Amino acid sequence: MAGIGGATSGHTWRDHDLVENHARLNAALLRQTGALCEGAVTQWQWANGVKAYVRAAHGKIFLTGDCVQSIRFGAIPLTLMHGGERMRFFCPVCGRGCYYLSEKESKFACRQCCGYDWQCRHRKR
Ligand SMILES: [Zn+2]
């Protein structure tokens, strides 16, 4: 139950203000809306005006529009939690699996590759 759109984990929303000006791909949300179904084409628009079509095929999404990119995705099993699985993307830059990709200069990548890494806000010792 917890997880999708919830504030339960706290690992995202704490720094939400940091990335809200950037478009973001949310693997769980895309999956929820059917955007990751083979052959599905969905249109997305983000608060900053970025628009993109997302087409899913062969385990990838193909973005067209303001962003042109292909991004691999896959499900990871969550057997320890509730036997389900959770969708994630593989960052096109570093290949890391992540639940969200942020847009920077019309390319989506993980937070670290975008330089939006909110870990660094806690760098104080
Ligand atoms: Zn990356």
Short mmCIF file of N, CA and C and ligand atoms in Angstrom, two decimals:
data_model
loop_
_atom_site.label_atom_id
_atom_site.label_comp_id
_atom_site.label_asym_id
_atom_site.label_seq_id
_atom_site.Cartn_x
_atom_site.Cartn_y
_atom_site.Cartn_z
N MET A 1 0.84 -1.21 0.00
CA MET A 1 0.00 0.00 0.00
C MET A 1 0.87 1.25 0.00
N ALA A 2 1.72 1.30 0.95
CA ALA A 2 2.57 2.49 1.02
C ALA A 2 3.50 2.53 -0.18
N GLY A 3 3.89 3.68 -0.53
CA GLY A 3 4.87 3.75 -1.61
C GLY A 3 4.40 4.66 -2.73
N ILE A 4 3.34 4.30 -3.38
CA ILE A 4 2.93 5.07 -4.54
C ILE A 4 2.32 6.40 -4.10
N GLY A 5 2.99 7.44 -4.41
CA GLY A 5 2.48 8.76 -4.12
C GLY A 5 2.40 9.08 -2.65
N GLY A 6 2.90 8.23 -1.82
CA GLY A 6 2.79 8.45 -0.40
C GLY A 6 3.98 9.20 0.14
N ALA A 7 3.84 9.67 1.33
CA ALA A 7 4.93 10.39 1.96
C ALA A 7 5.52 9.53 3.07
N THR A 8 5.30 8.25 2.98
CA THR A 8 5.66 7.38 4.08
C THR A 8 7.16 7.18 4.22
N SER A 9 7.82 7.05 3.10
CA SER A 9 9.24 6.71 3.19
C SER A 9 10.09 7.93 3.51
N GLY A 10 9.66 9.08 3.08
CA GLY A 10 10.37 10.31 3.43
C GLY A 10 11.64 10.53 2.66
N HIS A 11 12.02 9.61 1.79
CA HIS A 11 13.30 9.80 1.12
C HIS A 11 13.19 10.70 -0.09
N THR A 12 12.00 11.02 -0.47
CA THR A 12 11.84 11.84 -1.67
C THR A 12 11.30 13.22 -1.34
N TRP A 13 10.27 13.22 -0.56
CA TRP A 13 9.50 14.46 -0.42
C TRP A 13 10.23 15.52 0.37
N ARG A 14 11.11 15.07 1.21
CA ARG A 14 11.89 15.99 2.00
C ARG A 14 12.57 17.05 1.12
N ASP A 15 12.99 16.61 -0.05
CA ASP A 15 13.73 17.51 -0.91
C ASP A 15 12.96 17.81 -2.19
N HIS A 16 11.69 17.61 -2.10
CA HIS A 16 10.88 17.77 -3.29
C HIS A 16 11.06 19.14 -3.91
N ASP A 17 11.19 20.14 -3.08
CA ASP A 17 11.30 21.49 -3.61
C ASP A 17 12.54 21.67 -4.49
N LEU A 18 13.51 20.83 -4.25
CA LEU A 18 14.75 20.96 -5.02
C LEU A 18 14.55 20.64 -6.49
N VAL A 19 13.71 19.69 -6.78
CA VAL A 19 13.59 19.24 -8.16
C VAL A 19 12.24 19.58 -8.79
N GLU A 20 11.42 20.29 -8.08
CA GLU A 20 10.07 20.48 -8.61
C GLU A 20 10.05 21.34 -9.87
N ASN A 21 11.11 22.05 -10.11
CA ASN A 21 11.16 22.85 -11.32
C ASN A 21 11.60 22.05 -12.53
N HIS A 22 11.87 20.80 -12.31
CA HIS A 22 12.33 19.97 -13.40
C HIS A 22 11.33 18.85 -13.66
N ALA A 23 11.23 18.46 -14.90
CA ALA A 23 10.37 17.33 -15.22
C ALA A 23 10.95 16.09 -14.58
N ARG A 24 10.07 15.18 -14.24
CA ARG A 24 10.53 13.98 -13.59
C ARG A 24 9.71 12.79 -14.07
N LEU A 25 10.38 11.72 -14.31
CA LEU A 25 9.72 10.48 -14.65
C LEU A 25 9.64 9.62 -13.40
N ASN A 26 8.45 9.20 -13.08
CA ASN A 26 8.20 8.39 -11.90
C ASN A 26 7.79 7.00 -12.39
N ALA A 27 8.65 6.04 -12.16
CA ALA A 27 8.41 4.70 -12.70
C ALA A 27 7.10 4.12 -12.21
N ALA A 28 6.81 4.32 -10.93
CA ALA A 28 5.57 3.77 -10.37
C ALA A 28 4.35 4.43 -11.02
N LEU A 29 4.47 5.73 -11.23
CA LEU A 29 3.34 6.46 -11.82
C LEU A 29 3.13 6.04 -13.28
N LEU A 30 4.22 5.91 -14.00
CA LEU A 30 4.09 5.49 -15.39
C LEU A 30 3.47 4.11 -15.49
N ARG A 31 3.88 3.27 -14.58
CA ARG A 31 3.34 1.93 -14.60
C ARG A 31 1.86 1.94 -14.25
N GLN A 32 1.55 2.74 -13.26
CA GLN A 32 0.16 2.86 -12.80
C GLN A 32 -0.76 3.32 -13.93
N THR A 33 -0.26 4.21 -14.74
CA THR A 33 -1.09 4.77 -15.79
C THR A 33 -1.03 3.93 -17.06
N GLY A 34 -0.31 2.83 -17.01
CA GLY A 34 -0.26 1.96 -18.17
C GLY A 34 0.76 2.37 -19.21
N ALA A 35 1.55 3.37 -18.87
CA ALA A 35 2.50 3.91 -19.85
C ALA A 35 3.63 2.94 -20.16
N LEU A 36 3.80 1.95 -19.31
CA LEU A 36 4.89 1.01 -19.53
C LEU A 36 4.43 -0.28 -20.20
N CYS A 37 3.16 -0.31 -20.55
CA CYS A 37 2.66 -1.49 -21.26
C CYS A 37 3.22 -1.49 -22.68
N GLU A 38 3.58 -2.66 -23.12
CA GLU A 38 4.14 -2.79 -24.46
C GLU A 38 3.24 -2.10 -25.50
N GLY A 39 3.83 -1.20 -26.23
CA GLY A 39 3.09 -0.53 -27.31
C GLY A 39 2.29 0.68 -26.87
N ALA A 40 2.23 0.95 -25.58
CA ALA A 40 1.46 2.09 -25.10
C ALA A 40 2.15 3.41 -25.47
N VAL A 41 1.36 4.40 -25.79
CA VAL A 41 1.88 5.73 -26.03
C VAL A 41 1.12 6.69 -25.12
N THR A 42 1.83 7.40 -24.31
CA THR A 42 1.18 8.34 -23.40
C THR A 42 1.85 9.70 -23.56
N GLN A 43 1.11 10.73 -23.22
CA GLN A 43 1.66 12.07 -23.31
C GLN A 43 1.82 12.62 -21.91
N TRP A 44 2.94 13.24 -21.69
CA TRP A 44 3.23 13.78 -20.37
C TRP A 44 3.59 15.25 -20.49
N GLN A 45 3.14 15.98 -19.49
CA GLN A 45 3.52 17.38 -19.43
C GLN A 45 3.86 17.71 -17.99
N TRP A 46 4.95 18.41 -17.82
CA TRP A 46 5.40 18.71 -16.46
C TRP A 46 5.23 20.19 -16.16
N ALA A 47 5.39 20.50 -14.91
CA ALA A 47 5.12 21.85 -14.43
C ALA A 47 5.98 22.90 -15.12
N ASN A 48 7.14 22.51 -15.56
CA ASN A 48 8.00 23.48 -16.20
C ASN A 48 7.72 23.62 -17.69
N GLY A 49 6.65 22.97 -18.17
CA GLY A 49 6.25 23.14 -19.56
C GLY A 49 6.81 22.10 -20.50
N VAL A 50 7.69 21.26 -20.00
CA VAL A 50 8.25 20.21 -20.85
C VAL A 50 7.16 19.19 -21.18
N LYS A 51 7.07 18.88 -22.46
CA LYS A 51 6.09 17.89 -22.89
C LYS A 51 6.80 16.77 -23.63
N ALA A 52 6.33 15.59 -23.44
CA ALA A 52 6.94 14.47 -24.15
C ALA A 52 5.92 13.36 -24.34
N TYR A 53 6.07 12.67 -25.44
CA TYR A 53 5.34 11.44 -25.63
C TYR A 53 6.21 10.29 -25.18
N VAL A 54 5.59 9.35 -24.54
CA VAL A 54 6.32 8.18 -24.05
C VAL A 54 5.73 6.95 -24.71
N ARG A 55 6.55 6.25 -25.42
CA ARG A 55 6.11 5.00 -26.05
C ARG A 55 6.90 3.86 -25.44
N ALA A 56 6.22 2.83 -25.05
CA ALA A 56 6.89 1.70 -24.42
C ALA A 56 7.00 0.54 -25.40
N ALA A 57 8.19 -0.01 -25.50
CA ALA A 57 8.40 -1.17 -26.36
C ALA A 57 9.69 -1.85 -25.97
N HIS A 58 9.66 -3.16 -25.93
CA HIS A 58 10.87 -3.96 -25.71
C HIS A 58 11.61 -3.56 -24.44
N GLY A 59 10.88 -3.30 -23.39
CA GLY A 59 11.52 -2.99 -22.12
C GLY A 59 12.17 -1.62 -22.06
N LYS A 60 11.76 -0.76 -22.99
CA LYS A 60 12.29 0.59 -22.99
C LYS A 60 11.14 1.56 -23.19
N ILE A 61 11.35 2.78 -22.75
CA ILE A 61 10.43 3.83 -23.18
C ILE A 61 11.18 4.75 -24.13
N PHE A 62 10.47 5.17 -25.13
CA PHE A 62 11.05 6.06 -26.13
C PHE A 62 10.35 7.41 -26.01
N LEU A 63 11.12 8.40 -25.68
CA LEU A 63 10.56 9.73 -25.52
C LEU A 63 10.71 10.51 -26.81
N THR A 64 9.64 11.20 -27.15
CA THR A 64 9.71 12.14 -28.25
C THR A 64 9.01 13.41 -27.81
N GLY A 65 9.28 14.49 -28.50
CA GLY A 65 8.71 15.77 -28.10
C GLY A 65 9.85 16.66 -27.63
N ASP A 66 9.65 17.30 -26.49
CA ASP A 66 10.71 18.17 -25.98
C ASP A 66 11.94 17.38 -25.57
N CYS A 67 11.73 16.14 -25.21
CA CYS A 67 12.84 15.26 -24.84
C CYS A 67 12.85 14.10 -25.83
N VAL A 68 14.01 13.79 -26.34
CA VAL A 68 14.13 12.66 -27.25
C VAL A 68 15.17 11.73 -26.66
N GLN A 69 14.70 10.55 -26.28
CA GLN A 69 15.57 9.68 -25.51
C GLN A 69 14.95 8.29 -25.42
N SER A 70 15.75 7.30 -25.23
CA SER A 70 15.20 5.99 -24.90
C SER A 70 15.77 5.57 -23.55
N ILE A 71 14.91 5.01 -22.74
CA ILE A 71 15.29 4.67 -21.37
C ILE A 71 14.82 3.25 -21.08
N ARG A 72 15.71 2.46 -20.58
CA ARG A 72 15.38 1.09 -20.23
C ARG A 72 14.68 1.05 -18.87
N PHE A 73 13.75 0.13 -18.74
CA PHE A 73 13.12 -0.04 -17.44
C PHE A 73 12.94 -1.52 -17.15
N GLY A 74 12.69 -1.81 -15.91
CA GLY A 74 12.48 -3.20 -15.54
C GLY A 74 11.89 -3.26 -14.14
N ALA A 75 11.31 -4.40 -13.83
CA ALA A 75 10.69 -4.56 -12.52
C ALA A 75 11.65 -5.30 -11.60
N ILE A 76 11.70 -4.87 -10.38
CA ILE A 76 12.45 -5.62 -9.38
C ILE A 76 11.46 -6.23 -8.41
N PRO A 77 11.66 -7.46 -8.08
CA PRO A 77 10.74 -8.13 -7.16
C PRO A 77 10.88 -7.61 -5.74
N LEU A 78 9.77 -7.57 -5.07
CA LEU A 78 9.76 -7.10 -3.68
C LEU A 78 9.21 -8.22 -2.80
N THR A 79 9.79 -9.37 -2.93
CA THR A 79 9.23 -10.53 -2.24
C THR A 79 9.23 -10.36 -0.74
N LEU A 80 10.18 -9.63 -0.24
CA LEU A 80 10.25 -9.48 1.21
C LEU A 80 9.12 -8.60 1.73
N MET A 81 8.63 -7.75 0.89
CA MET A 81 7.61 -6.82 1.38
C MET A 81 6.22 -7.37 1.18
N HIS A 82 5.75 -7.37 -0.03
CA HIS A 82 4.41 -7.91 -0.24
C HIS A 82 4.33 -8.75 -1.49
N GLY A 83 5.44 -9.32 -1.85
CA GLY A 83 5.41 -10.26 -2.95
C GLY A 83 5.18 -9.63 -4.30
N GLY A 84 5.11 -8.33 -4.33
CA GLY A 84 4.89 -7.66 -5.59
C GLY A 84 6.19 -7.33 -6.28
N GLU A 85 6.14 -6.35 -7.10
CA GLU A 85 7.35 -5.91 -7.74
C GLU A 85 7.24 -4.41 -7.94
N ARG A 86 8.39 -3.80 -8.13
CA ARG A 86 8.36 -2.36 -8.29
C ARG A 86 9.13 -2.01 -9.55
N MET A 87 8.58 -1.12 -10.30
CA MET A 87 9.20 -0.75 -11.56
C MET A 87 10.29 0.29 -11.31
N ARG A 88 11.33 0.17 -12.08
CA ARG A 88 12.35 1.21 -12.01
C ARG A 88 12.96 1.43 -13.38
N PHE A 89 13.58 2.54 -13.50
CA PHE A 89 14.30 2.87 -14.72
C PHE A 89 15.77 2.56 -14.53
N PHE A 90 16.44 2.42 -15.64
CA PHE A 90 17.88 2.37 -15.58
C PHE A 90 18.40 3.67 -16.18
N CYS A 91 19.13 4.38 -15.37
CA CYS A 91 19.62 5.69 -15.80
C CYS A 91 20.37 5.55 -17.12
N PRO A 92 20.01 6.35 -18.12
CA PRO A 92 20.66 6.25 -19.42
C PRO A 92 22.13 6.66 -19.37
N VAL A 93 22.50 7.35 -18.34
CA VAL A 93 23.87 7.84 -18.24
C VAL A 93 24.76 6.85 -17.49
N CYS A 94 24.35 6.47 -16.29
CA CYS A 94 25.21 5.64 -15.46
C CYS A 94 24.71 4.21 -15.32
N GLY A 95 23.47 3.95 -15.75
CA GLY A 95 22.96 2.59 -15.71
C GLY A 95 22.39 2.15 -14.38
N ARG A 96 22.43 3.03 -13.41
CA ARG A 96 21.88 2.71 -12.11
C ARG A 96 20.37 2.51 -12.19
N GLY A 97 19.85 1.61 -11.40
CA GLY A 97 18.41 1.46 -11.34
C GLY A 97 17.84 2.51 -10.40
N CYS A 98 16.79 3.20 -10.84
CA CYS A 98 16.21 4.21 -9.95
C CYS A 98 14.74 4.38 -10.26
N TYR A 99 14.01 4.80 -9.26
CA TYR A 99 12.57 4.93 -9.39
C TYR A 99 12.16 6.22 -10.07
N TYR A 100 13.05 7.16 -10.06
CA TYR A 100 12.75 8.46 -10.67
C TYR A 100 13.90 8.89 -11.56
N LEU A 101 13.55 9.53 -12.63
CA LEU A 101 14.58 10.17 -13.44
C LEU A 101 14.20 11.64 -13.56
N SER A 102 15.16 12.49 -13.43
CA SER A 102 14.90 13.92 -13.54
C SER A 102 15.43 14.44 -14.86
N GLU A 103 14.80 15.49 -15.29
CA GLU A 103 15.16 16.06 -16.59
C GLU A 103 16.17 17.18 -16.40
N LYS A 104 17.16 17.15 -17.23
CA LYS A 104 18.10 18.26 -17.25
C LYS A 104 18.49 18.51 -18.69
N GLU A 105 18.27 19.71 -19.14
CA GLU A 105 18.58 20.06 -20.53
C GLU A 105 17.98 19.04 -21.49
N SER A 106 16.71 18.75 -21.25
CA SER A 106 15.93 17.87 -22.13
C SER A 106 16.40 16.43 -22.15
N LYS A 107 17.20 16.05 -21.18
CA LYS A 107 17.56 14.64 -21.05
C LYS A 107 17.22 14.17 -19.64
N PHE A 108 16.70 12.96 -19.59
CA PHE A 108 16.40 12.40 -18.28
C PHE A 108 17.58 11.56 -17.79
N ALA A 109 17.85 11.69 -16.53
CA ALA A 109 18.89 10.89 -15.91
C ALA A 109 18.60 10.83 -14.42
N CYS A 110 19.34 9.98 -13.73
CA CYS A 110 19.10 9.88 -12.30
C CYS A 110 19.56 11.16 -11.61
N ARG A 111 19.18 11.28 -10.38
CA ARG A 111 19.48 12.51 -9.64
C ARG A 111 20.97 12.81 -9.64
N GLN A 112 21.75 11.77 -9.45
CA GLN A 112 23.18 11.99 -9.36
C GLN A 112 23.73 12.52 -10.67
N CYS A 113 23.29 11.94 -11.76
CA CYS A 113 23.80 12.37 -13.06
C CYS A 113 23.32 13.78 -13.39
N CYS A 114 22.14 14.12 -12.90
CA CYS A 114 21.62 15.46 -13.13
C CYS A 114 22.29 16.49 -12.24
N GLY A 115 22.95 16.01 -11.22
CA GLY A 115 23.52 16.94 -10.26
C GLY A 115 22.51 17.46 -9.27
N TYR A 116 21.36 16.78 -9.23
CA TYR A 116 20.34 17.19 -8.26
C TYR A 116 20.45 16.37 -6.99
N ASP A 117 21.55 15.71 -6.85
CA ASP A 117 21.69 14.77 -5.74
C ASP A 117 21.42 15.43 -4.41
N TRP A 118 20.30 15.04 -3.82
CA TRP A 118 19.95 15.71 -2.56
C TRP A 118 20.72 15.16 -1.39
N GLN A 119 21.47 14.12 -1.62
CA GLN A 119 22.34 13.66 -0.54
C GLN A 119 23.30 14.77 -0.14
N CYS A 120 23.71 15.53 -1.12
CA CYS A 120 24.76 16.51 -0.86
C CYS A 120 24.26 17.63 0.03
N ARG A 121 22.94 17.70 0.19
CA ARG A 121 22.43 18.73 1.10
C ARG A 121 22.69 18.36 2.54
N HIS A 122 23.05 17.11 2.74
CA HIS A 122 23.29 16.67 4.10
C HIS A 122 24.79 16.49 4.35
N ARG A 123 25.54 17.22 3.59
CA ARG A 123 26.97 17.00 3.62
C ARG A 123 27.61 17.55 4.89
N LYS A 124 26.88 18.37 5.59
CA LYS A 124 27.44 18.94 6.80
C LYS A 124 27.88 17.85 7.78
N ARG A 125 28.94 18.08 8.42
CA ARG A 125 29.48 17.05 9.29
C ARG A 125 29.16 17.36 10.74
ZN ZN B 1 22.76 8.20 -13.56
#
